[in-house]
């Protein structure tokens, strides 16, 4: 069973009045969506455009002219707000009218951001998952579908890569985890180019220092992924920023690919990608890059281009024994919030935390506010980096990016009880509006000034 690591974990979004608007792209992929969307906006607007939203009525139904999303379609990526999920992953979506009264059982709806895919004409998909007619990329296949909601036909699209396989797990019980839709666990055909299952929908880049070379595994000029001393290194790390951070700190690492089972680090002189799969991408260390090649359709039954090593190397370099106790170290070098490799990870949080308002240390939940509308989100562990756990923590009203002494779940649960002695490094992401400065933040620095300098680069790479 694979677990999805998300930078942002969401509960319900709070709105009040019909006629309010929302930019859905501010919600991470996998976030629960609890509003109704104006039907015409659902069919015509991009996910980055403000849409009109409304509340469910007392019978659990959307008002006329609005829909909760569309029922998710088995095995395919479809619209960008999908519904029908029960907590066990089973999908049910229905309406019933008795005695003139209509009741609705939409179950839970979630965001599935497909904005990483670019249509043939350079545009992005509309919220219903469609490119303009005749503007689908050659390596992306689609079906036109419709659903009747509130007695009105709603159009949407299904899509998948021309070179496809089944991805995720067939067990629906792992589809919902920590109140989020685990997109990496959904049993779906390979998505079209640019769509990933790591959250955010678009291809996840690692900041300034890396260049997207294209889809699939990284190759050198001889079309090899590396042999002998230059053989690639497999990992279980699923967080793109952490993959980049570890590669940046290792002199022999030349780049990585972002496959869902865990990124792979390379030692070869990367010149291209093999375009064997659209499910993951190759990133070359260094910002002066060759242009990304146009994806080439692979054989009908794609297989991973890089063979699995017989004895996988450690996921990332083991910290040297000379590292001081209680410090975050990589290759014998102490890491701080001012280290370039850590700053690369911090830069990925800028877009989210520009909307930060407050947090609750007892629940480790925090609140974002966009255009007057508030969303309560769950902080916590995002993944692992070497022996450390990495994620976010609320303390004294402020939000921090932290490293913990180990990767255990109970370590992170202990933060809710104030057990912060497990934190070996914390970097300030954003202060709350009424928060006092933390008394034990000697190792913390404010990351936001750095974000300003990188904002343009990061947004261009995402």
Coordinates of C-alpha atoms in Angstrom, one line a residue:
X1 CA 0.0 0.0 0.0
X2 CA 1.5 3.4 -1.0
X3 CA 0.8 6.5 1.0
X4 CA 0.5 9.9 -0.6
X5 CA 2.6 12.7 0.8
X6 CA 0.9 16.0 0.4
X7 CA 2.3 19.4 1.4
X8 CA -1.2 20.5 2.3
X9 CA -3.9 18.3 3.9
X10 CA -7.4 19.7 4.0
X11 CA -10.7 19.3 5.9
X12 CA -13.7 21.3 4.9
X13 CA -13.5 24.7 3.3
X14 CA -15.8 27.3 4.9
X15 CA -18.1 29.6 2.9
X16 CA -21.4 31.1 3.6
X17 CA -23.3 32.8 0.8
X18 CA -24.4 31.7 -2.7
X19 CA -22.6 34.0 -5.2
X20 CA -19.3 33.7 -3.5
X21 CA -16.3 32.9 -5.6
X22 CA -13.3 30.6 -5.2
X23 CA -10.0 29.9 -7.0
X24 CA -9.9 26.0 -6.8
X25 CA -6.2 26.0 -7.7
X26 CA -5.5 27.3 -4.2
X27 CA -6.5 23.9 -2.9
X28 CA -4.1 21.0 -3.1
X29 CA -4.9 17.9 -5.1
X30 CA -6.6 15.4 -2.8
X31 CA -8.3 18.2 -0.8
X32 CA -11.9 17.6 0.1
X33 CA -14.2 20.0 -1.7
X34 CA -17.4 20.8 0.2
X35 CA -19.1 23.4 -2.0
X36 CA -21.3 23.5 -5.1
X37 CA -19.9 25.0 -8.3
X38 CA -21.9 26.9 -10.8
X39 CA -22.5 24.5 -13.7
X40 CA -21.5 26.9 -16.5
X41 CA -18.2 27.7 -14.6
X42 CA -17.5 24.0 -14.2
X43 CA -17.8 23.5 -18.0
X44 CA -16.0 26.6 -19.2
X45 CA -13.5 27.9 -16.7
X46 CA -9.9 26.8 -16.0
X47 CA -9.1 25.6 -12.5
X48 CA -7.0 28.8 -11.9
X49 CA -10.0 31.0 -12.6
X50 CA -12.5 32.1 -9.9
X51 CA -15.7 30.1 -10.0
X52 CA -19.0 30.9 -8.3
X53 CA -19.8 28.6 -5.4
X54 CA -22.8 27.9 -3.1
X55 CA -23.7 25.8 -0.1
X56 CA -25.6 22.5 -0.1
X57 CA -29.2 22.8 1.0
X58 CA -30.7 21.1 4.0
X59 CA -31.3 17.9 2.0
X60 CA -27.7 17.7 0.9
X61 CA -28.4 18.9 -2.6
X62 CA -26.8 21.7 -4.7
X63 CA -29.1 24.6 -5.7
X64 CA -30.4 24.9 -9.2
X65 CA -27.6 25.8 -11.6
X66 CA -24.9 24.3 -9.4
X67 CA -23.2 20.9 -9.0
X68 CA -20.9 19.4 -6.4
X69 CA -18.6 18.0 -9.2
X70 CA -19.2 14.9 -11.2
X71 CA -19.2 11.3 -10.1
X72 CA -15.7 9.8 -10.4
X73 CA -15.3 7.5 -13.4
X74 CA -13.7 4.1 -12.7
X75 CA -10.0 3.8 -13.9
X76 CA -9.8 7.2 -15.6
X77 CA -8.7 10.7 -14.7
X78 CA -11.7 12.9 -15.4
X79 CA -12.9 16.2 -14.1
X80 CA -10.9 18.3 -11.6
X81 CA -13.6 18.1 -8.9
X82 CA -14.8 14.5 -8.5
X83 CA -17.4 13.0 -6.1
X84 CA -19.0 9.9 -4.7
X85 CA -16.3 8.7 -2.3
X86 CA -17.2 7.0 0.9
X87 CA -14.6 6.7 3.7
X88 CA -13.8 3.1 2.6
X89 CA -13.2 4.3 -1.0
X90 CA -16.4 2.8 -2.4
X91 CA -18.1 5.2 -4.8
X92 CA -21.8 6.0 -4.5
X93 CA -23.6 9.1 -5.9
X94 CA -27.3 9.4 -6.0
X95 CA -30.4 11.6 -5.8
X96 CA -33.9 10.5 -4.8
X97 CA -37.3 12.3 -4.9
X98 CA -40.0 11.2 -2.5
X99 CA -43.3 13.1 -2.1
X100 CA -41.9 16.0 -4.1
X101 CA -38.8 16.3 -1.9
X102 CA -35.4 15.6 -3.4
X103 CA -32.5 14.4 -1.2
X104 CA -29.0 13.9 -2.4
X105 CA -26.2 11.6 -1.4
X106 CA -23.1 12.9 -3.2
X107 CA -20.8 11.5 -0.5
X108 CA -17.4 13.3 -0.5
X109 CA -15.9 15.3 -3.3
X110 CA -12.2 16.0 -3.9
X111 CA -9.9 18.2 -6.0
X112 CA -7.9 16.4 -8.7
X113 CA -5.8 19.2 -10.2
X114 CA -4.9 18.4 -13.8
X115 CA -3.5 21.8 -14.5
X116 CA 0.0 20.3 -15.2
X117 CA -1.2 19.2 -18.6
X118 CA -1.0 21.7 -21.5
X119 CA -3.5 21.3 -24.4
X120 CA -2.2 21.4 -28.0
X121 CA -3.1 25.0 -28.4
X122 CA -1.2 26.0 -25.2
X123 CA -4.3 26.3 -23.1
X124 CA -5.1 24.4 -19.9
X125 CA -8.0 22.0 -19.3
X126 CA -11.3 23.4 -18.0
X127 CA -12.5 22.2 -14.6
X128 CA -14.5 19.5 -16.3
X129 CA -11.3 18.0 -17.5
X130 CA -11.6 18.9 -21.2
X131 CA -9.2 20.5 -23.7
X132 CA -10.8 22.5 -26.5
X133 CA -12.2 20.4 -29.3
X134 CA -9.4 19.1 -31.5
X135 CA -6.7 20.4 -29.2
X136 CA -5.7 17.2 -27.3
X137 CA -2.0 16.3 -27.5
X138 CA -1.0 13.4 -29.7
X139 CA 0.1 11.3 -26.7
X140 CA -3.1 12.0 -24.8
X141 CA -6.3 10.0 -25.4
X142 CA -9.8 11.1 -24.3
X143 CA -13.5 10.4 -24.2
X144 CA -16.4 12.9 -24.0
X145 CA -18.9 12.0 -21.2
X146 CA -21.9 13.6 -19.6
X147 CA -23.9 13.4 -16.4
X148 CA -27.3 14.6 -15.5
X149 CA -27.4 16.8 -12.4
X150 CA -30.3 18.9 -11.2
X151 CA -32.1 17.8 -14.4
X152 CA -29.4 19.4 -16.5
X153 CA -26.8 17.7 -18.6
X154 CA -23.2 18.4 -17.5
X155 CA -20.4 17.6 -19.9
X156 CA -16.9 16.4 -18.9
X157 CA -14.0 14.5 -20.3
X158 CA -12.0 11.4 -19.4
X159 CA -8.3 11.3 -20.4
X160 CA -5.3 8.9 -20.2
X161 CA -1.9 8.6 -21.8
X162 CA -1.6 6.8 -25.2
X163 CA 1.2 4.8 -23.6
X164 CA -0.5 3.5 -20.5
X165 CA -0.7 1.0 -17.7
X166 CA -2.7 0.6 -14.6
X167 CA -1.3 2.6 -11.7
X168 CA -2.1 2.8 -8.0
X169 CA -3.6 -0.1 -6.1
X170 CA -6.8 -2.1 -6.7
X171 CA -7.7 -1.9 -3.0
X172 CA -10.2 1.0 -2.5
X173 CA -9.6 1.0 1.2
X174 CA -6.4 3.0 0.8
X175 CA -8.0 5.6 -1.5
X176 CA -8.9 7.9 1.5
X177 CA -6.3 8.6 4.1
X178 CA -6.3 11.4 6.8
X179 CA -9.4 13.0 5.2
X180 CA -7.6 13.3 1.8
X181 CA -8.0 11.5 -1.5
X182 CA -4.8 9.6 -2.1
X183 CA -4.4 10.2 -5.8
X184 CA -1.3 7.9 -5.9
X185 CA -3.4 5.0 -4.6
X186 CA -6.4 5.4 -7.0
X187 CA -6.4 2.5 -9.5
X188 CA -6.2 4.6 -12.8
X189 CA -4.7 4.5 -16.2
X190 CA -1.5 6.5 -16.7
X191 CA -2.5 10.2 -16.9
X192 CA -1.6 12.5 -19.8
X193 CA 1.7 14.3 -19.9
X194 CA 2.3 16.7 -17.0
X195 CA -0.2 15.3 -14.6
X196 CA 1.3 13.7 -11.5
X197 CA -0.2 12.1 -8.4
X198 CA 1.9 13.9 -5.9
X199 CA -0.4 16.8 -5.3
X200 CA -0.8 20.0 -7.1
X201 CA -1.6 18.4 -10.4
X202 CA 1.2 19.9 -12.3
X203 CA 4.7 18.5 -12.7
X204 CA 6.5 19.1 -9.5
X205 CA 9.8 20.8 -10.0
X206 CA 12.3 21.3 -7.2
X207 CA 13.0 25.0 -7.5
X208 CA 15.8 26.9 -9.1
X209 CA 18.7 24.4 -9.6
X210 CA 16.9 21.8 -11.7
X211 CA 15.7 21.5 -15.3
X212 CA 12.9 19.4 -16.6
X213 CA 14.2 17.2 -19.3
X214 CA 11.0 15.4 -20.2
X215 CA 8.9 12.3 -19.4
X216 CA 10.3 9.0 -18.1
X217 CA 13.7 8.0 -16.9
X218 CA 16.9 10.1 -17.3
X219 CA 19.4 9.0 -19.9
X220 CA 22.8 10.0 -21.2
X221 CA 23.9 10.5 -24.8
X222 CA 24.3 6.7 -25.1
X223 CA 20.6 6.2 -24.0
X224 CA 21.8 4.5 -20.8
X225 CA 20.5 5.2 -17.3
X226 CA 23.9 4.2 -15.9
X227 CA 25.8 1.0 -15.1
X228 CA 28.7 0.0 -12.8
X229 CA 29.9 2.9 -10.6
X230 CA 27.4 5.2 -12.4
X231 CA 24.4 3.0 -11.7
X232 CA 21.3 4.9 -10.5
X233 CA 20.1 4.7 -6.9
X234 CA 16.5 3.8 -6.1
X235 CA 14.7 5.3 -3.1
X236 CA 11.3 5.3 -1.4
X237 CA 11.2 9.1 -1.2
X238 CA 8.0 10.4 -2.7
X239 CA 8.3 14.2 -2.0
X240 CA 9.9 15.9 -5.0
X241 CA 11.4 18.7 -2.9
X242 CA 13.2 16.2 -0.7
X243 CA 14.5 14.3 -3.7
X244 CA 16.0 17.5 -5.0
X245 CA 17.4 18.4 -1.6
X246 CA 19.2 15.1 -1.3
X247 CA 20.5 15.3 -4.8
X248 CA 21.8 18.8 -4.4
X249 CA 23.8 17.8 -1.3
X250 CA 25.4 14.8 -3.1
X251 CA 28.3 15.7 -5.4
X252 CA 27.9 12.5 -7.5
X253 CA 24.1 13.1 -8.1
X254 CA 23.4 14.6 -11.5
X255 CA 19.6 14.5 -11.3
X256 CA 16.5 12.5 -10.4
X257 CA 13.2 11.2 -11.7
X258 CA 9.9 11.7 -9.9
X259 CA 8.3 8.2 -10.1
X260 CA 5.5 7.6 -7.6
X261 CA 7.0 4.6 -5.9
X262 CA 10.1 6.7 -4.9
X263 CA 12.4 8.9 -6.8
X264 CA 15.5 7.6 -8.5
X265 CA 18.8 9.5 -8.3
X266 CA 21.3 9.4 -11.3
X267 CA 25.0 9.7 -11.6
X268 CA 25.3 9.8 -15.4
X269 CA 25.8 13.0 -17.5
X270 CA 22.0 13.5 -18.2
X271 CA 21.3 14.7 -21.7
X272 CA 17.7 13.6 -22.2
X273 CA 14.8 11.5 -21.0
X274 CA 13.6 8.3 -22.6
X275 CA 9.9 9.3 -22.8
X276 CA 8.9 5.7 -21.8
X277 CA 6.2 6.9 -19.3
X278 CA 4.2 10.0 -18.7
X279 CA 3.7 9.0 -15.0
X280 CA 7.1 10.5 -13.9
X281 CA 9.6 13.0 -15.2
X282 CA 13.4 13.5 -15.4
X283 CA 15.1 16.5 -13.7
X284 CA 18.7 17.4 -14.5
X285 CA 20.7 19.2 -11.8
X286 CA 21.6 22.7 -13.1
X287 CA 19.5 25.5 -14.4
X288 CA 21.0 25.9 -17.8
X289 CA 19.0 23.3 -19.7
X290 CA 18.3 21.9 -23.0
X291 CA 14.7 22.4 -24.1
X292 CA 12.3 19.7 -22.9
X293 CA 11.8 17.2 -25.8
X294 CA 8.4 16.6 -27.2
X295 CA 7.0 13.4 -25.6
X296 CA 7.2 10.4 -28.0
X297 CA 4.4 7.8 -27.7
X298 CA 5.9 4.6 -26.3
X299 CA 4.9 1.0 -27.0
X300 CA 1.2 0.1 -26.1
X301 CA 2.3 -1.8 -22.9
X302 CA 5.0 0.5 -21.4
X303 CA 7.4 -0.9 -18.8
X304 CA 9.8 1.1 -16.6
X305 CA 12.9 1.9 -18.7
X306 CA 15.3 1.6 -15.8
X307 CA 15.7 -2.0 -14.4
X308 CA 15.5 -2.3 -10.7
X309 CA 18.9 -2.9 -9.1
X310 CA 19.3 -6.4 -7.6
X311 CA 20.3 -4.9 -4.3
X312 CA 18.9 -1.4 -4.1
X313 CA 21.3 1.1 -2.7
X314 CA 20.2 3.2 0.4
X315 CA 17.5 5.7 -0.3
X316 CA 19.9 8.5 0.2
X317 CA 23.3 9.1 1.7
X318 CA 23.7 8.0 5.4
X319 CA 24.7 10.9 7.6
X320 CA 28.3 10.6 8.6
X321 CA 29.1 9.6 12.1
X322 CA 31.0 12.9 12.7
X323 CA 27.7 14.8 12.7
X324 CA 26.9 16.4 16.0
X325 CA 24.0 14.8 18.0
X326 CA 20.7 16.6 17.7
X327 CA 21.6 18.3 14.3
X328 CA 20.4 17.6 10.8
X329 CA 23.4 16.4 8.8
X330 CA 24.0 15.2 5.3
X331 CA 27.4 13.7 4.1
X332 CA 29.0 15.0 7.3
X333 CA 27.8 18.6 6.7
X334 CA 25.4 20.2 9.1
X335 CA 22.2 21.5 7.5
X336 CA 20.5 24.8 8.7
X337 CA 17.6 26.8 7.5
X338 CA 20.1 28.9 5.5
X339 CA 21.6 26.0 3.6
X340 CA 20.8 26.2 -0.1
X341 CA 19.4 22.6 -0.1
X342 CA 17.0 23.4 2.6
X343 CA 16.0 26.7 1.0
X344 CA 15.1 24.7 -2.1
X345 CA 12.5 22.8 -0.1
X346 CA 11.2 25.9 1.7
X347 CA 10.6 27.7 -1.6
X348 CA 7.9 25.2 -2.5
X349 CA 5.7 26.5 0.4
X350 CA 5.5 30.1 -0.7
X351 CA 2.3 30.0 -2.7
X352 CA 0.5 28.2 0.1
X353 CA 1.6 30.3 3.1
X354 CA 1.1 33.7 1.5
X355 CA -2.6 33.1 2.6
X356 CA -1.7 31.9 6.1
X357 CA -3.7 33.3 9.1
X358 CA -3.4 31.2 12.2
X359 CA -2.9 27.7 13.7
X360 CA -3.8 25.6 16.8
X361 CA -0.9 23.7 18.4
X362 CA -3.3 21.3 20.2
X363 CA -4.7 20.0 16.9
X364 CA -1.8 20.9 14.6
X365 CA -4.3 22.5 12.2
X366 CA -3.8 25.8 10.5
X367 CA -6.0 28.2 8.6
X368 CA -5.6 29.8 5.2
X369 CA -7.7 32.6 3.9
X370 CA -8.3 33.4 0.2
X371 CA -10.6 36.2 -0.8
X372 CA -12.2 36.2 2.6
X373 CA -12.9 32.5 2.6
X374 CA -11.2 30.3 5.1
X375 CA -9.8 26.7 4.8
X376 CA -8.7 24.7 7.8
X377 CA -5.8 22.3 7.0
X378 CA -3.9 19.6 8.8
X379 CA -0.2 20.1 9.5
X380 CA 2.0 17.1 10.1
X381 CA 4.5 14.7 8.4
X382 CA 5.0 15.1 4.7
X383 CA 7.7 12.4 4.2
X384 CA 11.1 11.1 5.1
X385 CA 14.6 12.5 4.4
X386 CA 17.3 10.0 5.4
X387 CA 16.6 9.0 9.0
X388 CA 14.6 12.2 9.6
X389 CA 10.9 12.9 9.3
X390 CA 10.0 16.1 7.5
X391 CA 6.8 18.1 7.6
X392 CA 5.0 21.1 9.2
X393 CA 4.4 22.1 12.8
X394 CA 2.3 24.8 14.5
X395 CA 3.9 26.4 17.5
X396 CA 2.9 29.6 19.3
X397 CA 0.7 30.6 16.3
X398 CA 3.5 30.2 13.8
X399 CA 4.0 27.6 11.1
X400 CA 7.4 25.8 10.7
X401 CA 9.0 23.4 8.3
X402 CA 10.6 20.8 10.6
X403 CA 12.9 17.8 10.8
X404 CA 12.3 15.2 13.5
X405 CA 14.6 12.7 15.1
X406 CA 12.9 9.8 13.5
X407 CA 10.1 8.9 11.0
X408 CA 7.7 7.3 13.5
X409 CA 4.0 8.3 13.3
X410 CA 3.8 8.6 17.1
X411 CA 6.6 11.2 17.0
X412 CA 4.4 13.5 15.0
X413 CA 1.3 12.8 17.0
X414 CA 3.3 13.8 20.1
X415 CA 3.5 17.4 18.7
X416 CA -0.2 17.8 19.6
X417 CA 0.7 17.3 23.2
X418 CA 3.6 19.7 23.0
X419 CA 6.4 17.1 22.8
X420 CA 8.7 19.3 20.6
X421 CA 11.9 17.8 21.9
X422 CA 11.8 15.5 18.9
X423 CA 12.3 18.5 16.6
X424 CA 16.0 18.8 15.5
X425 CA 15.5 21.7 13.1
X426 CA 12.7 24.1 12.5
X427 CA 12.5 26.8 9.8
X428 CA 9.8 29.5 10.1
X429 CA 7.4 29.5 7.2
X430 CA 5.0 32.2 8.3
X431 CA 4.0 34.0 11.5
X432 CA 0.4 34.0 12.5
X433 CA -1.4 37.4 12.7
X434 CA -1.4 37.4 16.5
X435 CA 1.4 35.0 17.4
X436 CA 4.2 35.7 19.8
X437 CA 7.8 34.8 18.8
X438 CA 8.6 31.2 19.9
X439 CA 10.8 30.9 22.9
X440 CA 12.8 28.0 21.6
X441 CA 13.3 29.0 18.0
X442 CA 17.0 29.6 18.1
X443 CA 17.5 27.3 15.1
X444 CA 14.7 28.9 13.1
X445 CA 14.9 31.7 10.6
X446 CA 12.2 33.4 8.7
X447 CA 12.0 31.8 5.3
X448 CA 9.6 34.3 3.7
X449 CA 12.2 36.9 2.6
X450 CA 13.9 34.2 0.6
X451 CA 10.6 33.1 -1.0
X452 CA 10.2 36.6 -2.6
X453 CA 13.4 36.2 -4.6
X454 CA 12.4 32.7 -5.9
X455 CA 8.7 33.2 -6.5
X456 CA 9.0 34.0 -10.2
X457 CA 11.4 31.0 -10.8
X458 CA 9.3 28.5 -8.8
X459 CA 6.0 29.5 -10.5
X460 CA 7.6 29.2 -13.9
X461 CA 8.8 25.7 -13.1
X462 CA 5.5 24.4 -11.6

